[in-house]
PDB file of C-alpha atoms and ligand atoms in Angstrom:
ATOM      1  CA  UNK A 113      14.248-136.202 -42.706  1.00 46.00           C
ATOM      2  CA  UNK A 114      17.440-134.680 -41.176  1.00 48.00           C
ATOM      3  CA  UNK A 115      19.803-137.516 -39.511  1.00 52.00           C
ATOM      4  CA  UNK A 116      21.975-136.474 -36.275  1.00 53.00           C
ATOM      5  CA  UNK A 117      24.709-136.723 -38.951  1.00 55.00           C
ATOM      6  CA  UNK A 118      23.499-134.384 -41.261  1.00 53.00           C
ATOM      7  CA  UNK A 119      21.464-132.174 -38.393  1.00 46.00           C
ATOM      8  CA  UNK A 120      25.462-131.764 -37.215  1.00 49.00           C
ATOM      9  CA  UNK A 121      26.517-130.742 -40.265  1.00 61.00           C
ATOM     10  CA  UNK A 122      23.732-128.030 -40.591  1.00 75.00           C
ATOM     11  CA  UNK A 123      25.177-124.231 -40.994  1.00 85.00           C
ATOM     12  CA  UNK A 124      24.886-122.533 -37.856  1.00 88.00           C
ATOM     13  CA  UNK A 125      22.384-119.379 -37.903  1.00 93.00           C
ATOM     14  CA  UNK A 126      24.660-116.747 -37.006  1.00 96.00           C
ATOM     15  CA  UNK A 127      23.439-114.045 -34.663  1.00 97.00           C
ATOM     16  CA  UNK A 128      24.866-111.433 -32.015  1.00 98.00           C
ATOM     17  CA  UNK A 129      24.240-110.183 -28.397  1.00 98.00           C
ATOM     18  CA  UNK A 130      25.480-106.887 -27.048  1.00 98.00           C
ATOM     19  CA  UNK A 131      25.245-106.307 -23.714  1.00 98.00           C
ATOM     20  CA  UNK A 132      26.553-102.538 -22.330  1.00 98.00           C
ATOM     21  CA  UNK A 133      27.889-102.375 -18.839  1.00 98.00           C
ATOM     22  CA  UNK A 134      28.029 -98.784 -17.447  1.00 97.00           C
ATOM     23  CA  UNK A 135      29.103 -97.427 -13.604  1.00 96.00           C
ATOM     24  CA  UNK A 136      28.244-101.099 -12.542  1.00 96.00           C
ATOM     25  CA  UNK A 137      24.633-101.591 -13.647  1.00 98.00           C
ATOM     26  CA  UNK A 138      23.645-103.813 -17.036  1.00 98.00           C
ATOM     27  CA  UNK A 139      21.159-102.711 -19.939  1.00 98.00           C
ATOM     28  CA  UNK A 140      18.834-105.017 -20.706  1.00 98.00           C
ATOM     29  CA  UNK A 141      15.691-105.203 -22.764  1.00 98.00           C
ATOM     30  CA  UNK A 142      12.832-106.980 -22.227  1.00 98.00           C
ATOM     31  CA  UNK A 143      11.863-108.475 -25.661  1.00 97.00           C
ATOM     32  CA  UNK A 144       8.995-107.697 -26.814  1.00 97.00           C
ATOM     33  CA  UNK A 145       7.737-110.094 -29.258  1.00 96.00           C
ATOM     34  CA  UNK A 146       9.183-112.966 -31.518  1.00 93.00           C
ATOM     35  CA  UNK A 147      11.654-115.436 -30.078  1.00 90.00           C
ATOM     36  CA  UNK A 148      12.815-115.231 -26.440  1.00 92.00           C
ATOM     37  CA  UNK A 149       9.685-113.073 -26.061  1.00 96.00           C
ATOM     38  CA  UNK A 150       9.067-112.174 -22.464  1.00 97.00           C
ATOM     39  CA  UNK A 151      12.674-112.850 -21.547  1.00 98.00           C
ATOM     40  CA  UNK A 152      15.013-110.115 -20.505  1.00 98.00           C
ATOM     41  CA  UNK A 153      18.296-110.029 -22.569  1.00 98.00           C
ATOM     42  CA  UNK A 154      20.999-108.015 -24.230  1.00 98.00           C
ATOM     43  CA  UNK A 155      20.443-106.415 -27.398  1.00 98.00           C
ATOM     44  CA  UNK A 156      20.871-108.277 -31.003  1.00 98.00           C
ATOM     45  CA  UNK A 157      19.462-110.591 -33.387  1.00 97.00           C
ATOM     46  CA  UNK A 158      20.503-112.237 -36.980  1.00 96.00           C
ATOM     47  CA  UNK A 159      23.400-110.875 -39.119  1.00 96.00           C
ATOM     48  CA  UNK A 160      22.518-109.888 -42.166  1.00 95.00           C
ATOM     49  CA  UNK A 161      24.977-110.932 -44.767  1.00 91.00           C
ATOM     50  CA  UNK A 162      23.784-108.465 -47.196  1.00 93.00           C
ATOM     51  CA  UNK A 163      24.455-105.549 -44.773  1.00 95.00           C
ATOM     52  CA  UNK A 164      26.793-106.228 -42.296  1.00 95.00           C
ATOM     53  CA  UNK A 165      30.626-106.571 -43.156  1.00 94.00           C
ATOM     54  CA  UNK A 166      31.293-108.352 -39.761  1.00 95.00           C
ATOM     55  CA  UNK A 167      29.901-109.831 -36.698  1.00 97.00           C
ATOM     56  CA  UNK A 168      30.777-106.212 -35.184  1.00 97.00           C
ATOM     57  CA  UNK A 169      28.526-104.430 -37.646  1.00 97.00           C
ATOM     58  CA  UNK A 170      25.822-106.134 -36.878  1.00 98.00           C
ATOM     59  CA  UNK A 171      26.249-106.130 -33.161  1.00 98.00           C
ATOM     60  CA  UNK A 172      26.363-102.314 -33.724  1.00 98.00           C
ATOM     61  CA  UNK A 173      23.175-101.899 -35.861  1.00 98.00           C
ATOM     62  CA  UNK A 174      21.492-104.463 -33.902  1.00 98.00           C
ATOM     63  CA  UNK A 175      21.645-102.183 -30.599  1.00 98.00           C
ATOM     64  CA  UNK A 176      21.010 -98.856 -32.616  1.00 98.00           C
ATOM     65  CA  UNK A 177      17.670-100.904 -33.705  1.00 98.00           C
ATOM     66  CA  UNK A 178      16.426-102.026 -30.495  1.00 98.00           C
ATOM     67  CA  UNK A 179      17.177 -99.611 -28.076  1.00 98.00           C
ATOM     68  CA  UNK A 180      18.529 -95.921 -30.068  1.00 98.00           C
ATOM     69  CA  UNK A 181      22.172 -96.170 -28.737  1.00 98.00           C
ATOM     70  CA  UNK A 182      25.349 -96.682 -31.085  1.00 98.00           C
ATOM     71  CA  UNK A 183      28.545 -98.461 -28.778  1.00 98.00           C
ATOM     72  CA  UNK A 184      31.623 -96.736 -28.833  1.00 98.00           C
ATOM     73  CA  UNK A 185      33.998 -99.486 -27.432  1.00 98.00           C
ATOM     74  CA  UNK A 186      32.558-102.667 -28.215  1.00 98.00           C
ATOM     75  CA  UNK A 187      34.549-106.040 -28.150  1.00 97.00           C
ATOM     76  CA  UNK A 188      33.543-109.349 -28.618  1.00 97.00           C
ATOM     77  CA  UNK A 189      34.308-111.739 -25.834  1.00 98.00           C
ATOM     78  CA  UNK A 190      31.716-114.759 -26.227  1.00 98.00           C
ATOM     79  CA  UNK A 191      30.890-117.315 -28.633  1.00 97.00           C
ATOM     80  CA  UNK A 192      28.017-119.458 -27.675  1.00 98.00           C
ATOM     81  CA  UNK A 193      26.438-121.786 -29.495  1.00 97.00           C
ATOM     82  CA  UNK A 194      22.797-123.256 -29.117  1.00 97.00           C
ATOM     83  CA  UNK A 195      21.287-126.181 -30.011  1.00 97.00           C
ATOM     84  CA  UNK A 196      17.487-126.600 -29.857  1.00 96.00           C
ATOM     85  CA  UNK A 197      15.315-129.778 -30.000  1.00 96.00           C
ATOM     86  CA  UNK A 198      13.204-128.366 -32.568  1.00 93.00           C
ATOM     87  CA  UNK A 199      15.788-126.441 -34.872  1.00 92.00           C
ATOM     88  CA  UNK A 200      17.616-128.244 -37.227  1.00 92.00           C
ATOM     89  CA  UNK A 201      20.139-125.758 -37.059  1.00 94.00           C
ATOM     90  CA  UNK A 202      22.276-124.694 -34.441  1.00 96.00           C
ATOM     91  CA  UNK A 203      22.760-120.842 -33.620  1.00 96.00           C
ATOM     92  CA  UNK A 204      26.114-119.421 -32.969  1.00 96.00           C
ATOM     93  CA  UNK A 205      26.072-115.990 -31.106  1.00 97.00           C
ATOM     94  CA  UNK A 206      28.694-113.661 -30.180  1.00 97.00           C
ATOM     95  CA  UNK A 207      28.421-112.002 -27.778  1.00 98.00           C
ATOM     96  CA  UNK A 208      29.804-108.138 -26.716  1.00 98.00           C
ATOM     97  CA  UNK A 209      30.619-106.213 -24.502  1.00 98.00           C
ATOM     98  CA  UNK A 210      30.230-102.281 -24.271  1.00 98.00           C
ATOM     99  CA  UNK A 211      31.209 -99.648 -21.903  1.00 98.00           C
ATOM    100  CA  UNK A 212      30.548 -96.295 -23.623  1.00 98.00           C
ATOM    101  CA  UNK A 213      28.204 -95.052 -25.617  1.00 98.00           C
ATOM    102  CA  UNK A 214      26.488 -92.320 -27.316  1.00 98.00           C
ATOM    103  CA  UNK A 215      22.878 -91.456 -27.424  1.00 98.00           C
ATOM    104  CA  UNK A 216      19.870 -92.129 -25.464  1.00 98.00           C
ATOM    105  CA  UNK A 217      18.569 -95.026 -24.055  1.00 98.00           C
ATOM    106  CA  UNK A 218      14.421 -95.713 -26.254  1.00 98.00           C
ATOM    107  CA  UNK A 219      11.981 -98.531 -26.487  1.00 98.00           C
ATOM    108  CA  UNK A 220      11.185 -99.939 -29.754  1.00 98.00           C
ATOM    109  CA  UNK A 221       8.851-102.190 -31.085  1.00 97.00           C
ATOM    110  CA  UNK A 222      11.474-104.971 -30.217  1.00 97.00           C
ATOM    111  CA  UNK A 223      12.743-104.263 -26.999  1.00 98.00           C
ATOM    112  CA  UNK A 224      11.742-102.405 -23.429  1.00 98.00           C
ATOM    113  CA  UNK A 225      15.082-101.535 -21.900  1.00 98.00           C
ATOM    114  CA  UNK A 226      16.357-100.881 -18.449  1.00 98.00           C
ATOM    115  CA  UNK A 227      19.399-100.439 -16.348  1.00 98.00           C
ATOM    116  CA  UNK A 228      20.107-103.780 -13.358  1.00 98.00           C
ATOM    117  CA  UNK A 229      22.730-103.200 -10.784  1.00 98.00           C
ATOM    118  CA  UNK A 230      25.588-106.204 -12.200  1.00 97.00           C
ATOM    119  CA  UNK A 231      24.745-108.553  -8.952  1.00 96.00           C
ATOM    120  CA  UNK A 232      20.588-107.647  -9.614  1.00 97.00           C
ATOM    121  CA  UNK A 233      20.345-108.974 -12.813  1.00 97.00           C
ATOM    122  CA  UNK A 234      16.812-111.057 -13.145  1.00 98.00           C
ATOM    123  CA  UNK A 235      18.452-114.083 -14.111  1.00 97.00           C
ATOM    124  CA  UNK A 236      14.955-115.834 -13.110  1.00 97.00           C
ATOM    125  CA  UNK A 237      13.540-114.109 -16.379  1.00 98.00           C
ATOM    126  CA  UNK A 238      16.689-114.846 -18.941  1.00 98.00           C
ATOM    127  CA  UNK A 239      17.461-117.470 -20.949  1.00 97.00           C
ATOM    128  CA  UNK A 240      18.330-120.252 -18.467  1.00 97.00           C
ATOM    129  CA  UNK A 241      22.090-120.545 -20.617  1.00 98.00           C
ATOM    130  CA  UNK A 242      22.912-116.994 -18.851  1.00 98.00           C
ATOM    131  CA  UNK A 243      23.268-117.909 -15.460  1.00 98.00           C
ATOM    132  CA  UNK A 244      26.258-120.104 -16.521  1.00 98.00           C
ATOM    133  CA  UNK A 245      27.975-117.490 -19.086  1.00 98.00           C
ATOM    134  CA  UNK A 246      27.197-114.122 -17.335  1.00 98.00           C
ATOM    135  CA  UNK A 247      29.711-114.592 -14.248  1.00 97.00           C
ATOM    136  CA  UNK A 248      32.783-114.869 -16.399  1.00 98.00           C
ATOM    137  CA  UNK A 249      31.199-111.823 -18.643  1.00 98.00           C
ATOM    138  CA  UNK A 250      30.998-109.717 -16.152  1.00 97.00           C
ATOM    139  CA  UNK A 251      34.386-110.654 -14.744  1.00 97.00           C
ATOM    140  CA  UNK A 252      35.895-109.577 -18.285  1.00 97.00           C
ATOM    141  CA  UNK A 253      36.892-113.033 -19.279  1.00 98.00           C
ATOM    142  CA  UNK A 254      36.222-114.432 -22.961  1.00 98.00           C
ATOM    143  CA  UNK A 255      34.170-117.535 -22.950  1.00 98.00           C
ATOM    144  CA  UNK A 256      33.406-120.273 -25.712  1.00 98.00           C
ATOM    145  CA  UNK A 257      29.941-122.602 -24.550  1.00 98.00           C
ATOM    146  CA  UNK A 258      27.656-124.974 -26.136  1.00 98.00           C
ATOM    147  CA  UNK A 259      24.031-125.284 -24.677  1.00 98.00           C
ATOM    148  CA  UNK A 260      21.939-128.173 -25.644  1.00 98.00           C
ATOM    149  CA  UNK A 261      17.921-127.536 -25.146  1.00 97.00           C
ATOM    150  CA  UNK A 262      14.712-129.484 -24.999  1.00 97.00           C
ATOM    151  CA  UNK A 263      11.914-129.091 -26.784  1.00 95.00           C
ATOM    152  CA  UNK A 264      10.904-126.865 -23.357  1.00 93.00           C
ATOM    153  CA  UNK A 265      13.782-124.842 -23.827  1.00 93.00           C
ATOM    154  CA  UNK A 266      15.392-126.373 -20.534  1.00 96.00           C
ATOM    155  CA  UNK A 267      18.947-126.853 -20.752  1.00 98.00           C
ATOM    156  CA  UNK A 268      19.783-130.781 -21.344  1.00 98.00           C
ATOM    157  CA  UNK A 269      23.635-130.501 -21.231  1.00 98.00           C
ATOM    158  CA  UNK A 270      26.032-127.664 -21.703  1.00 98.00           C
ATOM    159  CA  UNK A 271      29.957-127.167 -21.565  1.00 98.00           C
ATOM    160  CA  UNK A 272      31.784-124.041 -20.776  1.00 98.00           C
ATOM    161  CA  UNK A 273      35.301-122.846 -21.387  1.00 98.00           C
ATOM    162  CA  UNK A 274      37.008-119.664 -20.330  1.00 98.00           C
ATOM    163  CA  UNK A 275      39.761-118.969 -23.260  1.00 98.00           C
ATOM    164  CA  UNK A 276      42.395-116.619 -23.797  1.00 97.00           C
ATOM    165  CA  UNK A 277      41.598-115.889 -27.266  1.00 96.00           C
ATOM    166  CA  UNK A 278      38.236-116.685 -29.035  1.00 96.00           C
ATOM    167  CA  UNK A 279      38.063-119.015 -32.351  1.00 91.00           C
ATOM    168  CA  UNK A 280      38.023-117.022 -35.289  1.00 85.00           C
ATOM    169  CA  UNK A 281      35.677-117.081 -37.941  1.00 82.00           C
ATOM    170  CA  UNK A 282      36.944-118.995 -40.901  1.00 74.00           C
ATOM    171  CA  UNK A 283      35.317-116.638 -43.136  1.00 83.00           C
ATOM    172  CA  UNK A 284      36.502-113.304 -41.192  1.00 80.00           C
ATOM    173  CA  UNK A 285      33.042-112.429 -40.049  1.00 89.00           C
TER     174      UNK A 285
HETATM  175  N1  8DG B 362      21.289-114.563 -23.675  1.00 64.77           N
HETATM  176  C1  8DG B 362      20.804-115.365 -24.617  1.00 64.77           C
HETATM  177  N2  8DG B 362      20.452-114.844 -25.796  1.00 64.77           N
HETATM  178  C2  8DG B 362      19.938-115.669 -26.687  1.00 64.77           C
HETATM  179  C3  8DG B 362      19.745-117.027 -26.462  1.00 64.77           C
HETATM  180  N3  8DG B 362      19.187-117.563 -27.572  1.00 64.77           N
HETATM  181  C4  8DG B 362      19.035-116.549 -28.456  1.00 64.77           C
HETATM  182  O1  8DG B 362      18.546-116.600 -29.587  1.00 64.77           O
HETATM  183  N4  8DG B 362      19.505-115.399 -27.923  1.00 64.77           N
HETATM  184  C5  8DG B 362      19.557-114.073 -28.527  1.00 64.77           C
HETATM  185  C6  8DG B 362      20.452-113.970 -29.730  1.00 64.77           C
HETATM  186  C7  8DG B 362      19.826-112.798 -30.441  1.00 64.77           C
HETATM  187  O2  8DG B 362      20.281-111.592 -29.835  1.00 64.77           O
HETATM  188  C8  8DG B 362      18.351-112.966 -30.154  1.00 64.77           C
HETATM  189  C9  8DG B 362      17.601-113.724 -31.231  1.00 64.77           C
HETATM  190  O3  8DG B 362      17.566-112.989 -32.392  1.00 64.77           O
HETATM  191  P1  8DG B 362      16.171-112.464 -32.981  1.00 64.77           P
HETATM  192  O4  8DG B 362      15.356-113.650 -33.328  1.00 64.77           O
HETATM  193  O5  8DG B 362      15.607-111.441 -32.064  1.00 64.77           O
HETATM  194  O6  8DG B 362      16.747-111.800 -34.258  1.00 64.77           O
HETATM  195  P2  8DG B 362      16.212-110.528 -35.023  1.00 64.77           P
HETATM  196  O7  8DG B 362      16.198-109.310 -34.113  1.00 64.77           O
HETATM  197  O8  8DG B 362      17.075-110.433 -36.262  1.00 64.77           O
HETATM  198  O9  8DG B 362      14.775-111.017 -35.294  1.00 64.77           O
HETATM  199  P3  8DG B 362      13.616-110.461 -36.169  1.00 64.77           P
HETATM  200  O10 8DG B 362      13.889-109.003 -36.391  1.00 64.77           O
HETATM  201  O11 8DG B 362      13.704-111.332 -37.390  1.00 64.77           O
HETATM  202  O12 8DG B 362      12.410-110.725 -35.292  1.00 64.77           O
HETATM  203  O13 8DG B 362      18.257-113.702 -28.951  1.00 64.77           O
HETATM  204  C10 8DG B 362      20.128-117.541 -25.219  1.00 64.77           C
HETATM  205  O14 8DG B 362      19.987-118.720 -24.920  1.00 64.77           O
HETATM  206  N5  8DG B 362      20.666-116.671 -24.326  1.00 64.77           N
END
């Protein structure tokens, strides 16, 4: 049985969220199935170390995937990290954001997306964490936050930082 000690030491399950931000409204997808099901949220999921060379990467094929776009000007500007009551490991998403892009907006199997003025965004149906992170996002500042939940997903404790310059990876991801 994992210990806090060794639950702390547990590899984090790395994973990425893109969220584009065009003439002052935010695409979002409404996830269809799987984890955060029902929730509205930026586009990503799990990086895949056998075919993504970075963080980046996946970000990119992660919003090709879910909603048929590829971002032309993404940068990362978020790090948050999530622990959950019933996860022995912590996840660490980074989070993007994205300005241009080319293609056209689709549903997939994963995701149902649409465009939210920035100050409409249905914060009532995200992941409670956003309401704390997406002011500063949307602001343009880079943020660093740890969000501790319950076994009911409600936020227990969480810590914020605005930073000039985000950690990097020690293994260059
Ligand atoms: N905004 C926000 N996003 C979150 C939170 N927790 C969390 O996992 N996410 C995001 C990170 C990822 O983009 C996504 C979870 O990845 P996923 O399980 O859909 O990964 P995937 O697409 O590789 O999954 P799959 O194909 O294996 O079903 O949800 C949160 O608290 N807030």
């Amino acid at each position: 049985m994992a210990t806090d000690a060794t639950a702390a030491l547990a590899a984090p399950k790395l994973t990425t969220l893109l969220v584009v931000v065009s003439d002052g409204n935010v695409l979002l997808g409404e996830k269809k199935r799987g984890f955060g099901a029902g929730l509205w949220n930026g586009f990503g999921g799990k990086v895949d170390l056998g075919i993504d060379a970075s963080v980046e990467h996946a970000a990119l094929r992660e919003l090709r995937e879910e909603c048929g776009i590829d971002a032309l000007d993404a940068t990362r500007r978020g790090v948050l990290t999530f622990h959950y009551a019933d996860a022995p490991n912590p996840m660490e998403t980074h989070v993007f954001h994205a300005s241009a892009f080319e293609g056209t907006v689709a549903e997939s199997d994963e995701m149902r997306p649409a465009w939210f003025p920035e100050d409409a965004i249905p914060l009532e149906k995200m992941w409670p964490d956003d309401e704390h992170w997406y002011p500063a996002f949307l602001r343009g500042e880079k943020f660093v936050g740890t969000f501790w939940f319950d076994r009911e997903k409600k936020i227990t404790r969480h810590e914020l930082e605005v930073v000039e310059t985000l950690p990097a990876r020690a293994d260059g991801l």
